[in-house]
mmCIF file of C-alpha atoms in Angstrom:
data_model
loop_
_atom_site.group_PDB
_atom_site.id
_atom_site.type_symbol
_atom_site.label_atom_id
_atom_site.label_comp_id
_atom_site.label_asym_id
_atom_site.label_seq_id
_atom_site.Cartn_x
_atom_site.Cartn_y
_atom_site.Cartn_z
ATOM 1 C CA MET U 1 -27.612 27.275 -0.893
ATOM 2 C CA GLU U 2 -28.982 26.795 3.219
ATOM 3 C CA LEU U 3 -28.733 24.443 5.142
ATOM 4 C CA ILE U 4 -31.799 25.371 5.754
ATOM 5 C CA LYS U 5 -33.645 24.061 3.683
ATOM 6 C CA GLU U 6 -35.614 20.893 3.088
ATOM 7 C CA LEU U 7 -34.387 18.826 0.661
ATOM 8 C CA PRO U 8 -37.372 19.103 -0.862
ATOM 9 C CA ASP U 9 -36.121 21.845 -1.094
ATOM 10 C CA VAL U 10 -32.806 21.810 -2.701
ATOM 11 C CA PHE U 11 -33.412 18.086 -4.838
ATOM 12 C CA GLU U 12 -35.363 20.275 -6.724
ATOM 13 C CA GLU U 13 -33.671 23.190 -6.957
ATOM 14 C CA PHE U 14 -30.561 21.402 -8.593
ATOM 15 C CA ALA U 15 -33.832 19.819 -11.351
ATOM 16 C CA GLU U 16 -34.509 23.491 -12.400
ATOM 17 C CA GLN U 17 -30.437 24.985 -12.769
ATOM 18 C CA ARG U 18 -31.173 23.812 -16.501
ATOM 19 C CA GLN U 19 -32.644 26.670 -17.127
ATOM 20 C CA GLN U 20 -31.453 28.762 -14.498
ATOM 21 C CA SER U 21 -27.980 28.947 -16.630
ATOM 22 C CA PHE U 22 -29.803 30.009 -19.254
ATOM 23 C CA LEU U 23 -30.015 33.405 -17.527
ATOM 24 C CA GLY U 24 -26.994 32.752 -15.578
ATOM 25 C CA ILE U 25 -25.229 31.590 -19.248
ATOM 26 C CA LYS U 26 -26.099 34.595 -20.703
ATOM 27 C CA GLU U 27 -24.578 36.749 -18.166
ATOM 28 C CA LEU U 28 -21.303 35.076 -18.176
ATOM 29 C CA LYS U 29 -21.650 36.076 -22.100
ATOM 30 C CA ASP U 30 -22.343 39.746 -21.384
ATOM 31 C CA LYS U 31 -19.817 40.242 -18.582
ATOM 32 C CA GLY U 32 -17.213 39.077 -21.984
ATOM 33 C CA VAL U 33 -16.701 35.834 -20.251
ATOM 34 C CA PRO U 34 -15.508 32.856 -23.001
ATOM 35 C CA ILE U 35 -18.485 30.272 -23.014
ATOM 36 C CA VAL U 36 -17.842 26.457 -24.111
ATOM 37 C CA GLY U 37 -19.940 24.525 -25.439
ATOM 38 C CA THR U 38 -19.553 20.488 -24.484
ATOM 39 C CA PHE U 39 -20.947 16.800 -25.090
ATOM 40 C CA CYS U 40 -19.319 14.035 -23.705
ATOM 41 C CA THR U 41 -17.382 12.708 -20.930
ATOM 42 C CA TYR U 42 -14.080 12.680 -22.556
ATOM 43 C CA PHE U 43 -14.516 16.153 -22.648
ATOM 44 C CA PRO U 44 -10.990 18.368 -20.240
ATOM 45 C CA GLN U 45 -13.179 19.789 -19.451
ATOM 46 C CA GLU U 46 -9.889 21.913 -17.120
ATOM 47 C CA ILE U 47 -8.111 22.556 -20.100
ATOM 48 C CA ALA U 48 -11.246 25.175 -20.929
ATOM 49 C CA MET U 49 -12.148 26.025 -17.313
ATOM 50 C CA ALA U 50 -7.680 27.428 -16.707
ATOM 51 C CA MET U 51 -8.567 30.002 -19.206
ATOM 52 C CA GLY U 52 -11.651 31.041 -17.182
ATOM 53 C CA ALA U 53 -14.560 30.005 -19.557
ATOM 54 C CA ALA U 54 -17.306 28.429 -18.668
ATOM 55 C CA THR U 55 -18.491 24.936 -19.963
ATOM 56 C CA VAL U 56 -21.570 23.218 -20.589
ATOM 57 C CA SER U 57 -23.420 20.491 -21.926
ATOM 58 C CA LEU U 58 -25.056 21.378 -24.787
ATOM 59 C CA CYS U 59 -26.542 17.878 -25.007
ATOM 60 C CA SER U 60 -30.231 18.199 -25.620
ATOM 61 C CA THR U 61 -32.585 15.297 -24.214
ATOM 62 C CA SER U 62 -36.531 16.191 -24.938
ATOM 63 C CA ASP U 63 -37.862 15.874 -28.449
ATOM 64 C CA GLU U 64 -38.772 19.149 -28.785
ATOM 65 C CA THR U 65 -36.831 19.574 -32.232
ATOM 66 C CA ILE U 66 -36.170 15.781 -33.701
ATOM 67 C CA PRO U 67 -38.806 16.887 -36.338
ATOM 68 C CA ALA U 68 -36.654 19.813 -37.494
ATOM 69 C CA ALA U 69 -33.259 17.590 -37.236
ATOM 70 C CA GLU U 70 -35.146 14.768 -38.803
ATOM 71 C CA LYS U 71 -35.313 17.073 -43.196
ATOM 72 C CA ASP U 72 -31.161 17.699 -42.123
ATOM 73 C CA LEU U 73 -30.734 13.760 -40.268
ATOM 74 C CA PRO U 74 -31.776 10.202 -40.896
ATOM 75 C CA LYS U 75 -34.418 9.732 -39.077
ATOM 76 C CA ASN U 76 -33.071 6.036 -37.439
ATOM 77 C CA LEU U 77 -30.013 8.141 -35.871
ATOM 78 C CA CYS U 78 -29.806 8.016 -31.801
ATOM 79 C CA PRO U 79 -32.822 10.624 -30.444
ATOM 80 C CA LEU U 80 -29.395 12.286 -28.708
ATOM 81 C CA ILE U 81 -28.297 13.670 -31.702
ATOM 82 C CA LYS U 82 -31.155 14.530 -33.809
ATOM 83 C CA SER U 83 -32.486 16.419 -30.512
ATOM 84 C CA SER U 84 -28.737 17.772 -30.075
ATOM 85 C CA TYR U 85 -28.973 18.711 -33.717
ATOM 86 C CA GLY U 86 -32.391 20.519 -34.079
ATOM 87 C CA PHE U 87 -31.713 22.623 -31.411
ATOM 88 C CA ALA U 88 -28.770 23.474 -32.312
ATOM 89 C CA ALA U 89 -30.804 24.490 -36.233
ATOM 90 C CA THR U 90 -33.096 26.340 -35.112
ATOM 91 C CA LYS U 91 -32.197 27.676 -32.669
ATOM 92 C CA LYS U 92 -34.079 27.178 -29.008
ATOM 93 C CA CYS U 93 -31.763 26.188 -26.783
ATOM 94 C CA PRO U 94 -29.432 28.969 -25.135
ATOM 95 C CA PHE U 95 -26.413 26.910 -24.596
ATOM 96 C CA PHE U 96 -26.042 26.416 -27.913
ATOM 97 C CA TYR U 97 -26.424 30.158 -29.357
ATOM 98 C CA PHE U 98 -24.428 31.929 -26.444
ATOM 99 C CA SER U 99 -21.873 28.970 -26.985
ATOM 100 C CA ASP U 100 -18.310 30.764 -28.729
ATOM 101 C CA LEU U 101 -17.477 27.729 -30.093
ATOM 102 C CA VAL U 102 -18.185 24.022 -29.525
ATOM 103 C CA VAL U 103 -16.499 20.733 -28.635
ATOM 104 C CA GLY U 104 -16.965 17.792 -29.675
ATOM 105 C CA GLU U 105 -14.811 13.907 -30.172
ATOM 106 C CA THR U 106 -14.653 11.267 -32.215
ATOM 107 C CA THR U 107 -16.128 8.765 -30.295
ATOM 108 C CA CYS U 108 -19.621 6.964 -32.504
ATOM 109 C CA ASP U 109 -20.294 8.381 -36.068
ATOM 110 C CA GLY U 110 -23.303 9.263 -36.130
ATOM 111 C CA LYS U 111 -21.881 11.736 -33.811
ATOM 112 C CA LYS U 112 -18.985 12.645 -35.774
ATOM 113 C CA LYS U 113 -20.570 13.377 -39.005
ATOM 114 C CA MET U 114 -23.075 14.975 -37.149
ATOM 115 C CA TYR U 115 -20.387 17.683 -36.209
ATOM 116 C CA GLU U 116 -19.623 18.478 -39.331
ATOM 117 C CA TYR U 117 -22.721 20.077 -39.893
ATOM 118 C CA LEU U 118 -23.673 22.229 -36.649
ATOM 119 C CA SER U 119 -20.264 23.606 -37.473
ATOM 120 C CA GLN U 120 -22.739 25.920 -40.499
ATOM 121 C CA PHE U 121 -24.064 27.658 -36.986
ATOM 122 C CA LYS U 122 -20.689 27.763 -35.083
ATOM 123 C CA ASP U 123 -17.271 27.017 -34.453
ATOM 124 C CA VAL U 124 -16.390 23.455 -33.579
ATOM 125 C CA PHE U 125 -13.660 21.956 -32.702
ATOM 126 C CA THR U 126 -13.241 18.195 -32.290
ATOM 127 C CA MET U 127 -11.133 15.377 -31.760
ATOM 128 C CA GLU U 128 -9.634 12.818 -32.675
ATOM 129 C CA LEU U 129 -11.299 10.095 -29.145
ATOM 130 C CA PRO U 130 -9.065 7.139 -30.098
ATOM 131 C CA ASN U 131 -11.771 4.001 -30.042
ATOM 132 C CA ARG U 132 -9.003 1.526 -28.309
ATOM 133 C CA GLN U 133 -7.179 2.339 -24.150
ATOM 134 C CA THR U 134 -4.214 1.255 -25.519
ATOM 135 C CA GLU U 135 -0.482 3.347 -24.943
ATOM 136 C CA ASP U 136 -0.658 4.337 -28.222
ATOM 137 C CA GLY U 137 -4.054 5.676 -27.886
ATOM 138 C CA LEU U 138 -3.693 7.553 -24.756
ATOM 139 C CA GLN U 139 -0.556 9.854 -26.607
ATOM 140 C CA LEU U 140 -3.194 10.519 -29.372
ATOM 141 C CA TRP U 141 -5.528 11.821 -26.656
ATOM 142 C CA LYS U 142 -2.544 13.669 -24.683
ATOM 143 C CA ASN U 143 -0.978 15.165 -27.940
ATOM 144 C CA GLU U 144 -5.385 15.947 -28.830
ATOM 145 C CA ILE U 145 -5.821 17.043 -25.158
ATOM 146 C CA ILE U 146 -2.162 19.953 -25.764
ATOM 147 C CA ARG U 147 -3.107 20.693 -29.187
ATOM 148 C CA PHE U 148 -7.264 21.862 -27.664
ATOM 149 C CA LYS U 149 -4.864 23.895 -25.625
ATOM 150 C CA GLU U 150 -3.668 25.955 -27.704
ATOM 151 C CA TYR U 151 -5.959 26.335 -29.649
ATOM 152 C CA LEU U 152 -7.834 28.056 -27.403
ATOM 153 C CA GLU U 153 -5.171 30.289 -27.483
ATOM 154 C CA GLN U 154 -5.084 31.065 -30.708
ATOM 155 C CA LYS U 155 -8.287 32.479 -31.287
ATOM 156 C CA PHE U 156 -9.320 34.165 -27.827
ATOM 157 C CA GLU U 157 -5.652 35.637 -27.744
ATOM 158 C CA VAL U 158 -4.618 34.176 -24.508
ATOM 159 C CA THR U 159 -2.411 32.118 -22.902
ATOM 160 C CA ILE U 160 -3.022 29.243 -20.686
ATOM 161 C CA THR U 161 0.001 27.968 -18.139
ATOM 162 C CA GLU U 162 0.221 25.319 -16.776
ATOM 163 C CA GLU U 163 -0.666 26.814 -12.729
ATOM 164 C CA GLN U 164 -3.917 27.605 -13.973
ATOM 165 C CA ILE U 165 -4.839 24.439 -15.591
ATOM 166 C CA ARG U 166 -3.151 22.615 -11.951
ATOM 167 C CA ASP U 167 -5.924 25.427 -10.626
ATOM 168 C CA ALA U 168 -8.374 23.763 -12.595
ATOM 169 C CA VAL U 169 -8.253 19.968 -11.912
ATOM 170 C CA ARG U 170 -8.230 20.579 -8.063
ATOM 171 C CA VAL U 171 -11.783 22.460 -8.056
ATOM 172 C CA GLN U 172 -13.403 19.909 -10.498
ATOM 173 C CA ASN U 173 -10.998 17.486 -7.995
ATOM 174 C CA GLU U 174 -13.323 18.828 -5.245
ATOM 175 C CA GLY U 175 -16.336 18.620 -6.980
ATOM 176 C CA ARG U 176 -15.901 14.870 -7.982
ATOM 177 C CA VAL U 177 -15.182 14.180 -4.141
ATOM 178 C CA ALA U 178 -18.330 15.982 -3.029
ATOM 179 C CA LEU U 179 -20.733 14.382 -5.888
ATOM 180 C CA LYS U 180 -18.839 10.383 -4.571
ATOM 181 C CA ARG U 181 -19.993 11.093 -1.803
ATOM 182 C CA LEU U 182 -23.321 12.517 -1.803
ATOM 183 C CA TYR U 183 -24.347 9.312 -3.765
ATOM 184 C CA GLU U 184 -22.867 7.118 -2.490
ATOM 185 C CA LEU U 185 -24.413 7.802 0.402
ATOM 186 C CA MET U 186 -26.361 5.043 -1.306
ATOM 187 C CA LYS U 187 -24.781 2.212 -0.197
ATOM 188 C CA LEU U 188 -26.851 2.685 3.072
ATOM 189 C CA ASP U 189 -29.622 -0.273 3.561
ATOM 190 C CA PRO U 190 -31.860 1.265 2.990
ATOM 191 C CA ALA U 191 -31.302 3.997 1.242
ATOM 192 C CA PRO U 192 -31.482 7.723 2.100
ATOM 193 C CA MET U 193 -33.287 8.883 -0.149
ATOM 194 C CA LYS U 194 -35.433 8.681 -3.924
ATOM 195 C CA GLY U 195 -32.717 7.402 -7.195
ATOM 196 C CA GLN U 196 -35.101 10.579 -8.426
ATOM 197 C CA ASP U 197 -33.317 12.609 -6.375
ATOM 198 C CA LEU U 198 -30.029 11.969 -6.181
ATOM 199 C CA PHE U 199 -30.332 12.163 -10.349
ATOM 200 C CA LYS U 200 -31.800 15.393 -9.654
ATOM 201 C CA VAL U 201 -27.965 16.115 -8.398
ATOM 202 C CA LEU U 202 -26.330 14.480 -10.243
ATOM 203 C CA TYR U 203 -27.719 16.104 -13.403
ATOM 204 C CA GLY U 204 -28.810 19.724 -12.667
ATOM 205 C CA SER U 205 -24.881 20.098 -11.267
ATOM 206 C CA THR U 206 -23.672 19.430 -15.268
ATOM 207 C CA PHE U 207 -25.564 22.611 -15.384
ATOM 208 C CA LYS U 208 -23.516 24.571 -13.141
ATOM 209 C CA PRO U 209 -21.537 27.221 -14.950
ATOM 210 C CA ASP U 210 -19.262 27.916 -12.144
ATOM 211 C CA ARG U 211 -17.903 25.000 -11.570
ATOM 212 C CA SER U 212 -15.940 25.616 -7.819
ATOM 213 C CA LYS U 213 -19.234 26.304 -5.863
ATOM 214 C CA ILE U 214 -20.317 22.682 -6.210
ATOM 215 C CA PRO U 215 -18.263 21.379 -3.088
ATOM 216 C CA ALA U 216 -20.298 23.428 -0.842
ATOM 217 C CA GLU U 217 -23.576 23.202 -2.603
ATOM 218 C CA VAL U 218 -22.994 19.851 -1.952
ATOM 219 C CA ASN U 219 -21.334 18.648 1.029
ATOM 220 C CA ALA U 220 -24.772 20.678 2.147
ATOM 221 C CA ILE U 221 -27.139 18.147 0.732
ATOM 222 C CA ALA U 222 -24.695 15.492 1.865
ATOM 223 C CA ASP U 223 -24.866 16.459 5.466
ATOM 224 C CA LYS U 224 -28.641 17.054 6.266
ATOM 225 C CA ILE U 225 -28.917 14.051 4.189
ATOM 226 C CA GLU U 226 -26.474 11.403 6.979
ATOM 227 C CA LYS U 227 -28.028 12.946 9.565
ATOM 228 C CA GLU U 228 -32.149 12.238 9.106
ATOM 229 C CA TYR U 229 -31.356 8.860 8.961
ATOM 230 C CA ALA U 230 -29.291 8.640 12.183
ATOM 231 C CA GLU U 231 -32.693 10.282 12.903
ATOM 232 C CA GLY U 232 -34.884 7.342 11.405
ATOM 233 C CA LYS U 233 -35.623 9.158 8.493
ATOM 234 C CA MET U 234 -35.714 7.087 5.510
ATOM 235 C CA GLU U 235 -37.037 4.716 1.654
ATOM 236 C CA GLU U 236 -38.653 1.802 2.122
ATOM 237 C CA LYS U 237 -36.755 -1.798 2.015
ATOM 238 C CA LYS U 238 -37.238 -1.772 -1.759
ATOM 239 C CA PRO U 239 -35.601 -4.627 -4.290
ATOM 240 C CA ARG U 240 -32.002 -2.011 -5.178
ATOM 241 C CA ILE U 241 -31.178 -0.709 -9.431
ATOM 242 C CA LEU U 242 -28.559 -0.507 -10.953
ATOM 243 C CA VAL U 243 -28.871 1.534 -13.972
ATOM 244 C CA THR U 244 -26.721 1.625 -16.899
ATOM 245 C CA GLY U 245 -26.861 1.978 -20.573
ATOM 246 C CA CYS U 246 -26.833 4.859 -22.620
ATOM 247 C CA PRO U 247 -26.431 8.700 -20.971
ATOM 248 C CA ILE U 248 -29.587 9.144 -18.974
ATOM 249 C CA GLY U 249 -32.018 12.725 -19.140
ATOM 250 C CA GLY U 250 -34.877 15.136 -19.234
ATOM 251 C CA ALA U 251 -37.321 12.138 -21.520
ATOM 252 C CA THR U 252 -35.772 9.751 -20.764
ATOM 253 C CA GLU U 253 -35.842 10.677 -16.399
ATOM 254 C CA LYS U 254 -39.358 8.403 -17.272
ATOM 255 C CA VAL U 255 -36.896 5.150 -16.596
ATOM 256 C CA ILE U 256 -35.293 6.357 -13.777
ATOM 257 C CA LYS U 257 -40.075 6.317 -12.983
ATOM 258 C CA ALA U 258 -40.596 3.008 -13.876
ATOM 259 C CA ILE U 259 -38.128 1.314 -11.200
ATOM 260 C CA GLU U 260 -38.858 3.621 -8.429
ATOM 261 C CA ASP U 261 -43.248 3.460 -9.089
ATOM 262 C CA ASN U 262 -43.150 -0.456 -9.952
ATOM 263 C CA GLY U 263 -41.472 -0.852 -6.048
ATOM 264 C CA GLY U 264 -37.611 -0.457 -6.707
ATOM 265 C CA ILE U 265 -35.289 2.065 -5.399
ATOM 266 C CA VAL U 266 -32.088 3.816 -7.429
ATOM 267 C CA VAL U 267 -29.355 3.010 -5.802
ATOM 268 C CA THR U 268 -26.280 3.540 -8.513
ATOM 269 C CA PHE U 269 -25.870 4.903 -12.086
ATOM 270 C CA GLU U 270 -22.966 3.963 -13.262
ATOM 271 C CA ASN U 271 -24.252 6.273 -16.606
ATOM 272 C CA CYS U 272 -22.323 9.121 -18.115
ATOM 273 C CA SER U 273 -24.243 11.232 -15.565
ATOM 274 C CA GLY U 274 -23.663 8.727 -13.225
ATOM 275 C CA ALA U 275 -20.844 6.602 -11.524
ATOM 276 C CA LYS U 276 -19.105 7.271 -15.218
ATOM 277 C CA SER U 277 -18.228 10.724 -14.881
ATOM 278 C CA ILE U 278 -16.809 11.172 -11.978
ATOM 279 C CA ASP U 279 -15.114 7.776 -10.248
ATOM 280 C CA LYS U 280 -11.757 8.849 -10.604
ATOM 281 C CA LEU U 281 -9.507 11.906 -9.691
ATOM 282 C CA VAL U 282 -7.063 13.710 -11.926
ATOM 283 C CA ASP U 283 -3.772 12.533 -10.350
ATOM 284 C CA GLU U 284 -2.914 16.313 -8.777
ATOM 285 C CA ASP U 285 0.978 15.575 -7.605
ATOM 286 C CA THR U 286 1.997 14.905 -10.834
ATOM 287 C CA ASP U 287 4.927 16.267 -13.064
ATOM 288 C CA ASP U 288 2.945 16.020 -16.074
ATOM 289 C CA ILE U 289 0.300 17.756 -16.243
ATOM 290 C CA TYR U 290 -1.306 16.709 -19.368
ATOM 291 C CA GLN U 291 -0.403 12.890 -19.305
ATOM 292 C CA ALA U 292 -2.187 13.090 -15.400
ATOM 293 C CA ILE U 293 -5.857 14.841 -17.959
ATOM 294 C CA ALA U 294 -5.483 12.582 -20.806
ATOM 295 C CA GLU U 295 -4.450 8.594 -18.336
ATOM 296 C CA ARG U 296 -8.301 10.094 -16.776
ATOM 297 C CA TYR U 297 -10.308 11.084 -19.249
ATOM 298 C CA LEU U 298 -9.575 7.724 -21.422
ATOM 299 C CA SER U 299 -10.143 5.356 -18.874
ATOM 300 C CA ILE U 300 -13.217 6.095 -19.213
ATOM 301 C CA GLY U 301 -15.464 2.708 -19.941
ATOM 302 C CA CYS U 302 -17.776 4.065 -22.802
ATOM 303 C CA SER U 303 -19.063 1.440 -25.125
ATOM 304 C CA VAL U 304 -17.436 3.291 -27.742
ATOM 305 C CA MET U 305 -14.093 1.813 -26.493
ATOM 306 C CA THR U 306 -13.349 -1.525 -27.972
ATOM 307 C CA PRO U 307 -12.737 -3.639 -26.176
ATOM 308 C CA ASN U 308 -13.615 -2.101 -23.244
ATOM 309 C CA PRO U 309 -13.156 -3.815 -19.453
ATOM 310 C CA ASN U 310 -12.600 -0.401 -18.263
ATOM 311 C CA ARG U 311 -17.180 -0.416 -17.806
ATOM 312 C CA LEU U 312 -17.034 -4.085 -16.309
ATOM 313 C CA GLU U 313 -15.278 -2.679 -13.606
ATOM 314 C CA LEU U 314 -16.788 0.018 -12.885
ATOM 315 C CA LEU U 315 -19.901 -2.258 -13.136
ATOM 316 C CA GLY U 316 -18.923 -5.241 -10.898
ATOM 317 C CA ARG U 317 -17.904 -2.127 -8.108
ATOM 318 C CA LEU U 318 -20.449 -0.535 -8.173
ATOM 319 C CA MET U 319 -22.903 -4.571 -8.306
ATOM 320 C CA ASP U 320 -20.505 -5.026 -4.992
ATOM 321 C CA GLU U 321 -20.399 -2.070 -2.893
ATOM 322 C CA TYR U 322 -24.072 -0.978 -3.251
ATOM 323 C CA GLN U 323 -25.799 -4.550 -2.485
ATOM 324 C CA VAL U 324 -27.793 -4.580 -6.677
ATOM 325 C CA ASP U 325 -30.309 -6.943 -6.832
ATOM 326 C CA GLY U 326 -30.595 -6.233 -10.211
ATOM 327 C CA VAL U 327 -29.402 -4.138 -13.494
ATOM 328 C CA VAL U 328 -31.970 -2.698 -15.409
ATOM 329 C CA GLU U 329 -29.869 -0.274 -18.883
ATOM 330 C CA MET U 330 -31.809 1.475 -20.463
ATOM 331 C CA ILE U 331 -30.636 2.373 -24.720
ATOM 332 C CA LEU U 332 -31.253 3.979 -27.013
ATOM 333 C CA GLN U 333 -33.117 3.772 -30.464
ATOM 334 C CA ALA U 334 -30.025 2.830 -32.870
ATOM 335 C CA CYS U 335 -27.334 3.482 -30.227
ATOM 336 C CA HIS U 336 -25.112 1.065 -31.975
ATOM 337 C CA THR U 337 -22.340 0.945 -29.541
ATOM 338 C CA TYR U 338 -24.550 0.429 -26.330
ATOM 339 C CA ASN U 339 -27.343 -1.623 -28.144
ATOM 340 C CA VAL U 340 -24.021 -4.480 -29.739
ATOM 341 C CA GLU U 341 -21.863 -4.130 -26.183
ATOM 342 C CA SER U 342 -25.901 -4.441 -24.564
ATOM 343 C CA LEU U 343 -24.933 -8.640 -24.741
ATOM 344 C CA GLY U 344 -21.914 -8.505 -22.944
ATOM 345 C CA ILE U 345 -23.385 -6.793 -20.450
ATOM 346 C CA ARG U 346 -25.946 -9.506 -19.958
ATOM 347 C CA ARG U 347 -23.933 -11.905 -20.023
ATOM 348 C CA PHE U 348 -21.463 -10.255 -17.043
ATOM 349 C CA VAL U 349 -24.400 -9.438 -14.725
ATOM 350 C CA ASN U 350 -25.756 -12.706 -15.061
ATOM 351 C CA GLU U 351 -22.876 -15.177 -15.553
ATOM 352 C CA GLU U 352 -20.463 -13.383 -13.043
ATOM 353 C CA LYS U 353 -21.788 -11.371 -10.693
ATOM 354 C CA GLY U 354 -25.087 -14.264 -10.633
ATOM 355 C CA LYS U 355 -27.829 -10.941 -10.896
ATOM 356 C CA PRO U 356 -30.606 -10.682 -13.395
ATOM 357 C CA TYR U 357 -30.298 -8.297 -15.529
ATOM 358 C CA ILE U 358 -33.414 -6.195 -18.078
ATOM 359 C CA SER U 359 -32.614 -3.760 -20.816
ATOM 360 C CA VAL U 360 -34.103 -1.193 -22.196
ATOM 361 C CA GLU U 361 -34.876 -0.012 -25.920
ATOM 362 C CA THR U 362 -36.459 3.978 -25.955
ATOM 363 C CA ASP U 363 -36.376 7.275 -26.918
ATOM 364 C CA TYR U 364 -36.803 10.589 -26.119
ATOM 365 C CA SER U 365 -40.886 10.242 -26.827
ATOM 366 C CA GLN U 366 -43.445 8.992 -24.016
ATOM 367 C CA ALA U 367 -45.515 7.022 -26.454
ATOM 368 C CA ASP U 368 -43.297 3.567 -24.635
ATOM 369 C CA ILE U 369 -44.658 4.177 -20.812
ATOM 370 C CA GLY U 370 -47.233 1.636 -20.827
ATOM 371 C CA GLN U 371 -44.812 -0.830 -21.993
ATOM 372 C CA LEU U 372 -41.527 0.752 -19.882
ATOM 373 C CA ASN U 373 -44.094 0.040 -16.609
ATOM 374 C CA THR U 374 -45.768 -3.216 -17.570
ATOM 375 C CA ARG U 375 -42.481 -4.543 -18.179
ATOM 376 C CA ILE U 376 -39.993 -2.988 -15.422
ATOM 377 C CA ALA U 377 -43.198 -4.080 -13.034
ATOM 378 C CA ALA U 378 -42.194 -7.809 -13.994
ATOM 379 C CA PHE U 379 -38.683 -6.894 -14.049
ATOM 380 C CA ILE U 380 -38.902 -6.088 -10.080
ATOM 381 C CA GLU U 381 -41.122 -8.737 -8.861
ATOM 382 C CA MET U 382 -39.206 -11.878 -10.478
ATOM 383 C CA LEU U 383 -36.646 -9.834 -7.790
#
């Protein structure tokens, strides 16, 4: 990526990364590179990367295949699960089609059961994710990471060395540092870019099979933004919004658009494609690399954990560091863990942090855009 490119072009390049990767994945497949399809932020990418595999995100964010999924799955199920299953069943997702292996984790009940049906189409390896971040939970997760490594060695007839795992950890950490540097530019007030443009880079980067290219590309964008900000190029001063809740992407980017079309600016994302997946690094200077990977991934504050103090810790820190004026929580219909946890999030934001909070429940259709605009416009006006 050249620095001389205009920033809007660069943002669009990342926005189109998912489509571009369709071709890239086929090329890798033709070269014999193993393809591992993944669903969740808890997936320890470094283990698959260590054997030279390309990892691709399979979580689908379109309502296109939901009718097909509803032939097998209940209608009152989370749209992310139905969409993901639908793209697999209809063979409309190139990532799923070309994957040699699909890895799931026992996060929510809907996903767990959906993985059983997915195994009709592909080899599915399900990792047992503990639902508590305790010492026993950590030991279970470390054992699962080692079990996954041994499964890869057996399935692909390879040996994965500790040195290869450490190399993969270094590559992933460098990518996280670069992405964190980019999103931390939003601490500036006024903001240097729209939240929609920041999100294009954060979300688009998850579809880059070659993770080693991320640092240079993202640092080039950050350099350019810093330079232009120093020259006086920035957004207007607007109410600063933090977005939290379920994974955002594709159809649900309508929530970001509604915020920024109605007078706000999203300065930080706590969701899976935002700070939650980048905030912490794997400790590279450790004797036990499996323990370090297990600690880093299990510390992610998702609503499937009970209790879930790490989410509140990150949320509070982001609110302070980004001088947030209000919090918008996006919850997918029938996502029970985030729906139930929203009461605790509202109390934390309102009572402990003294800031306004609104939750919006939505799905992958575009039918509620008018209602979203009305509610979010009223919330921002109140700020």
